[in-house]
Amino acid sequence: MYTYEYTGPTQEINSMPKGCKTCSSCGFCTGPRAYICPKCNNPFIFKIKNKGKKNKVIRDFDWRELVRGDLIKVNGGPYFMNGDGEYVPMGYRGRFSVQGVDDNGILAWSTEKDGGYCHIYMGPAYHDKNTGLRKTSHTLLKIKRKEEV
Ligand SMILES: [Zn+2]
């Protein structure tokens, strides 16, 4: 499998809290970190049963064996290198829910807020001299929910 090392600046885009918490008493939707309902002051009970449950991450796997519903974390992928040698990432980032695979990539839904349906390139590397785009496969992590292990 082709890999490359990205030595440029890294960005962490998964640090934003996701979703919201719905009050069991009045149905008001508030931020995920709220501990009391801002509308009716109903205290939220935190689900502690999930505590300690950590998702397992698998690094070495064959992306062609991914099946619908698998969760993956994606990085790397195609990029531009402009005239100044500046690295411009063009690939996908974040978590994706696999729908299927084809000859040179993975079809998946992004689990990010504004994410859509994507084709995550996993084919051979090539340099398109017309556009300057350097296509290269994404780096993947497979996320295995602890319940499944
Ligand atoms: Zn409430």
PDB file of N, CA, C and O in Angstrom, residues 65-103:
ATOM      1  N   GLU A  65     -11.607  -4.161   1.923  1.00  0.00           N
ATOM      2  CA  GLU A  65     -12.466  -5.040   2.719  1.00  0.00           C
ATOM      3  C   GLU A  65     -13.435  -4.270   3.614  1.00  0.00           C
ATOM      4  O   GLU A  65     -14.169  -4.867   4.403  1.00  0.00           O
ATOM      5  N   LEU A  66     -13.431  -2.952   3.475  1.00  0.00           N
ATOM      6  CA  LEU A  66     -14.393  -2.157   4.243  1.00  0.00           C
ATOM      7  C   LEU A  66     -15.811  -2.481   3.767  1.00  0.00           C
ATOM      8  O   LEU A  66     -16.035  -2.710   2.578  1.00  0.00           O
ATOM      9  N   VAL A  67     -16.716  -2.505   4.700  1.00  0.00           N
ATOM     10  CA  VAL A  67     -18.105  -2.782   4.343  1.00  0.00           C
ATOM     11  C   VAL A  67     -18.995  -1.639   4.821  1.00  0.00           C
ATOM     12  O   VAL A  67     -18.601  -0.831   5.661  1.00  0.00           O
ATOM     13  N   ARG A  68     -20.160  -1.605   4.261  1.00  0.00           N
ATOM     14  CA  ARG A  68     -21.138  -0.587   4.585  1.00  0.00           C
ATOM     15  C   ARG A  68     -21.347  -0.492   6.105  1.00  0.00           C
ATOM     16  O   ARG A  68     -21.548  -1.505   6.777  1.00  0.00           O
ATOM     17  N   GLY A  69     -21.241   0.738   6.614  1.00  0.00           N
ATOM     18  CA  GLY A  69     -21.442   0.946   8.040  1.00  0.00           C
ATOM     19  C   GLY A  69     -20.145   1.053   8.823  1.00  0.00           C
ATOM     20  O   GLY A  69     -20.156   1.493   9.960  1.00  0.00           O
ATOM     21  N   ASP A  70     -19.025   0.648   8.219  1.00  0.00           N
ATOM     22  CA  ASP A  70     -17.738   0.808   8.900  1.00  0.00           C
ATOM     23  C   ASP A  70     -17.448   2.293   9.105  1.00  0.00           C
ATOM     24  O   ASP A  70     -17.780   3.121   8.269  1.00  0.00           O
ATOM     25  N   LEU A  71     -16.819   2.588  10.214  1.00  0.00           N
ATOM     26  CA  LEU A  71     -16.427   3.964  10.504  1.00  0.00           C
ATOM     27  C   LEU A  71     -14.934   4.104  10.249  1.00  0.00           C
ATOM     28  O   LEU A  71     -14.140   3.287  10.709  1.00  0.00           O
ATOM     29  N   ILE A  72     -14.570   5.148   9.516  1.00  0.00           N
ATOM     30  CA  ILE A  72     -13.150   5.376   9.264  1.00  0.00           C
ATOM     31  C   ILE A  72     -12.801   6.824   9.555  1.00  0.00           C
ATOM     32  O   ILE A  72     -13.654   7.714   9.475  1.00  0.00           O
ATOM     33  N   LYS A  73     -11.545   7.036   9.893  1.00  0.00           N
ATOM     34  CA  LYS A  73     -11.021   8.382  10.048  1.00  0.00           C
ATOM     35  C   LYS A  73     -10.036   8.611   8.908  1.00  0.00           C
ATOM     36  O   LYS A  73      -9.150   7.789   8.671  1.00  0.00           O
ATOM     37  N   VAL A  74     -10.218   9.712   8.227  1.00  0.00           N
ATOM     38  CA  VAL A  74      -9.503   9.945   6.980  1.00  0.00           C
ATOM     39  C   VAL A  74      -8.597  11.160   7.098  1.00  0.00           C
ATOM     40  O   VAL A  74      -8.952  12.161   7.714  1.00  0.00           O
ATOM     41  N   ASN A  75      -7.437  11.044   6.482  1.00  0.00           N
ATOM     42  CA  ASN A  75      -6.475  12.125   6.451  1.00  0.00           C
ATOM     43  C   ASN A  75      -5.694  12.046   5.150  1.00  0.00           C
ATOM     44  O   ASN A  75      -5.793  11.070   4.427  1.00  0.00           O
ATOM     45  N   GLY A  76      -4.886  13.049   4.897  1.00  0.00           N
ATOM     46  CA  GLY A  76      -4.017  13.001   3.732  1.00  0.00           C
ATOM     47  C   GLY A  76      -4.780  13.151   2.436  1.00  0.00           C
ATOM     48  O   GLY A  76      -5.705  13.939   2.348  1.00  0.00           O
ATOM     49  N   GLY A  77      -4.386  12.376   1.447  1.00  0.00           N
ATOM     50  CA  GLY A  77      -5.080  12.434   0.179  1.00  0.00           C
ATOM     51  C   GLY A  77      -4.474  13.455  -0.781  1.00  0.00           C
ATOM     52  O   GLY A  77      -3.387  13.984  -0.550  1.00  0.00           O
ATOM     53  N   PRO A  78      -5.189  13.719  -1.869  1.00  0.00           N
ATOM     54  CA  PRO A  78      -4.669  14.600  -2.915  1.00  0.00           C
ATOM     55  C   PRO A  78      -4.288  15.988  -2.380  1.00  0.00           C
ATOM     56  O   PRO A  78      -4.874  16.475  -1.423  1.00  0.00           O
ATOM     57  N   TYR A  79      -3.312  16.592  -3.026  1.00  0.00           N
ATOM     58  CA  TYR A  79      -2.889  17.930  -2.595  1.00  0.00           C
ATOM     59  C   TYR A  79      -2.263  18.679  -3.751  1.00  0.00           C
ATOM     60  O   TYR A  79      -1.868  18.087  -4.753  1.00  0.00           O
ATOM     61  N   PHE A  80      -2.211  19.961  -3.604  1.00  0.00           N
ATOM     62  CA  PHE A  80      -1.481  20.815  -4.534  1.00  0.00           C
ATOM     63  C   PHE A  80      -0.155  21.200  -3.914  1.00  0.00           C
ATOM     64  O   PHE A  80      -0.056  21.397  -2.707  1.00  0.00           O
ATOM     65  N   MET A  81       0.848  21.310  -4.762  1.00  0.00           N
ATOM     66  CA  MET A  81       2.089  21.935  -4.334  1.00  0.00           C
ATOM     67  C   MET A  81       2.252  23.107  -5.279  1.00  0.00           C
ATOM     68  O   MET A  81       2.483  22.927  -6.480  1.00  0.00           O
ATOM     69  N   ASN A  82       2.063  24.315  -4.786  1.00  0.00           N
ATOM     70  CA  ASN A  82       2.135  25.458  -5.700  1.00  0.00           C
ATOM     71  C   ASN A  82       3.583  25.852  -5.974  1.00  0.00           C
ATOM     72  O   ASN A  82       4.518  25.221  -5.474  1.00  0.00           O
ATOM     73  N   GLY A  83       3.756  26.887  -6.770  1.00  0.00           N
ATOM     74  CA  GLY A  83       5.083  27.297  -7.213  1.00  0.00           C
ATOM     75  C   GLY A  83       6.037  27.621  -6.081  1.00  0.00           C
ATOM     76  O   GLY A  83       7.246  27.474  -6.213  1.00  0.00           O
ATOM     77  N   ASP A  84       5.506  28.051  -4.980  1.00  0.00           N
ATOM     78  CA  ASP A  84       6.341  28.389  -3.826  1.00  0.00           C
ATOM     79  C   ASP A  84       6.619  27.179  -2.939  1.00  0.00           C
ATOM     80  O   ASP A  84       7.180  27.321  -1.857  1.00  0.00           O
ATOM     81  N   GLY A  85       6.180  26.031  -3.388  1.00  0.00           N
ATOM     82  CA  GLY A  85       6.378  24.837  -2.586  1.00  0.00           C
ATOM     83  C   GLY A  85       5.407  24.749  -1.426  1.00  0.00           C
ATOM     84  O   GLY A  85       5.633  24.038  -0.458  1.00  0.00           O
ATOM     85  N   GLU A  86       4.322  25.484  -1.556  1.00  0.00           N
ATOM     86  CA  GLU A  86       3.339  25.487  -0.473  1.00  0.00           C
ATOM     87  C   GLU A  86       2.384  24.318  -0.631  1.00  0.00           C
ATOM     88  O   GLU A  86       1.898  24.037  -1.722  1.00  0.00           O
ATOM     89  N   TYR A  87       2.119  23.669   0.457  1.00  0.00           N
ATOM     90  CA  TYR A  87       1.276  22.479   0.469  1.00  0.00           C
ATOM     91  C   TYR A  87      -0.184  22.888   0.663  1.00  0.00           C
ATOM     92  O   TYR A  87      -0.524  23.575   1.619  1.00  0.00           O
ATOM     93  N   VAL A  88      -1.015  22.498  -0.286  1.00  0.00           N
ATOM     94  CA  VAL A  88      -2.443  22.822  -0.185  1.00  0.00           C
ATOM     95  C   VAL A  88      -3.228  21.514  -0.190  1.00  0.00           C
ATOM     96  O   VAL A  88      -3.382  20.883  -1.232  1.00  0.00           O
ATOM     97  N   PRO A  89      -3.705  21.086   0.975  1.00  0.00           N
ATOM     98  CA  PRO A  89      -4.410  19.794   1.017  1.00  0.00           C
ATOM     99  C   PRO A  89      -5.744  19.855   0.286  1.00  0.00           C
ATOM    100  O   PRO A  89      -6.476  20.826   0.393  1.00  0.00           O
ATOM    101  N   MET A  90      -6.026  18.828  -0.483  1.00  0.00           N
ATOM    102  CA  MET A  90      -7.272  18.747  -1.238  1.00  0.00           C
ATOM    103  C   MET A  90      -8.093  17.530  -0.829  1.00  0.00           C
ATOM    104  O   MET A  90      -9.172  17.309  -1.347  1.00  0.00           O
ATOM    105  N   GLY A  91      -7.545  16.742   0.042  1.00  0.00           N
ATOM    106  CA  GLY A  91      -8.214  15.495   0.394  1.00  0.00           C
ATOM    107  C   GLY A  91      -9.283  15.693   1.457  1.00  0.00           C
ATOM    108  O   GLY A  91      -9.531  16.796   1.916  1.00  0.00           O
ATOM    109  N   TYR A  92      -9.886  14.604   1.820  1.00  0.00           N
ATOM    110  CA  TYR A  92     -10.925  14.637   2.841  1.00  0.00           C
ATOM    111  C   TYR A  92     -10.324  14.485   4.225  1.00  0.00           C
ATOM    112  O   TYR A  92      -9.281  13.878   4.406  1.00  0.00           O
ATOM    113  N   ARG A  93     -11.033  15.041   5.201  1.00  0.00           N
ATOM    114  CA  ARG A  93     -10.599  14.996   6.595  1.00  0.00           C
ATOM    115  C   ARG A  93     -11.776  14.570   7.447  1.00  0.00           C
ATOM    116  O   ARG A  93     -12.898  14.952   7.174  1.00  0.00           O
ATOM    117  N   GLY A  94     -11.475  13.848   8.472  1.00  0.00           N
ATOM    118  CA  GLY A  94     -12.517  13.585   9.453  1.00  0.00           C
ATOM    119  C   GLY A  94     -13.037  12.161   9.411  1.00  0.00           C
ATOM    120  O   GLY A  94     -12.404  11.264   8.870  1.00  0.00           O
ATOM    121  N   ARG A  95     -14.198  11.998  10.007  1.00  0.00           N
ATOM    122  CA  ARG A  95     -14.777  10.664  10.126  1.00  0.00           C
ATOM    123  C   ARG A  95     -15.814  10.445   9.040  1.00  0.00           C
ATOM    124  O   ARG A  95     -16.586  11.323   8.716  1.00  0.00           O
ATOM    125  N   PHE A  96     -15.800   9.239   8.550  1.00  0.00           N
ATOM    126  CA  PHE A  96     -16.723   8.877   7.485  1.00  0.00           C
ATOM    127  C   PHE A  96     -17.361   7.533   7.764  1.00  0.00           C
ATOM    128  O   PHE A  96     -16.747   6.655   8.362  1.00  0.00           O
ATOM    129  N   SER A  97     -18.586   7.432   7.303  1.00  0.00           N
ATOM    130  CA  SER A  97     -19.302   6.172   7.394  1.00  0.00           C
ATOM    131  C   SER A  97     -19.300   5.525   6.008  1.00  0.00           C
ATOM    132  O   SER A  97     -19.802   6.096   5.044  1.00  0.00           O
ATOM    133  N   VAL A  98     -18.713   4.359   5.936  1.00  0.00           N
ATOM    134  CA  VAL A  98     -18.500   3.701   4.641  1.00  0.00           C
ATOM    135  C   VAL A  98     -19.827   3.238   4.034  1.00  0.00           C
ATOM    136  O   VAL A  98     -20.681   2.683   4.728  1.00  0.00           O
ATOM    137  N   GLN A  99     -19.975   3.480   2.745  1.00  0.00           N
ATOM    138  CA  GLN A  99     -21.122   2.963   2.003  1.00  0.00           C
ATOM    139  C   GLN A  99     -20.717   1.814   1.089  1.00  0.00           C
ATOM    140  O   GLN A  99     -21.499   0.910   0.828  1.00  0.00           O
ATOM    141  N   GLY A 100     -19.486   1.901   0.606  1.00  0.00           N
ATOM    142  CA  GLY A 100     -19.010   0.850  -0.284  1.00  0.00           C
ATOM    143  C   GLY A 100     -17.665   1.236  -0.852  1.00  0.00           C
ATOM    144  O   GLY A 100     -17.135   2.304  -0.555  1.00  0.00           O
ATOM    145  N   VAL A 101     -17.099   0.355  -1.650  1.00  0.00           N
ATOM    146  CA  VAL A 101     -15.810   0.655  -2.270  1.00  0.00           C
ATOM    147  C   VAL A 101     -15.920   0.435  -3.776  1.00  0.00           C
ATOM    148  O   VAL A 101     -16.783  -0.310  -4.245  1.00  0.00           O
ATOM    149  N   ASP A 102     -15.051   1.120  -4.517  1.00  0.00           N
ATOM    150  CA  ASP A 102     -14.943   0.828  -5.939  1.00  0.00           C
ATOM    151  C   ASP A 102     -13.469   0.599  -6.270  1.00  0.00           C
ATOM    152  O   ASP A 102     -12.654   0.399  -5.367  1.00  0.00           O
ATOM    153  N   ASP A 103     -13.124   0.646  -7.553  1.00  0.00           N
ATOM    154  CA  ASP A 103     -11.769   0.269  -7.964  1.00  0.00           C
ATOM    155  C   ASP A 103     -10.677   1.150  -7.346  1.00  0.00           C
ATOM    156  O   ASP A 103      -9.589   0.670  -7.066  1.00  0.00           O
TER     157      ASP A 103
END
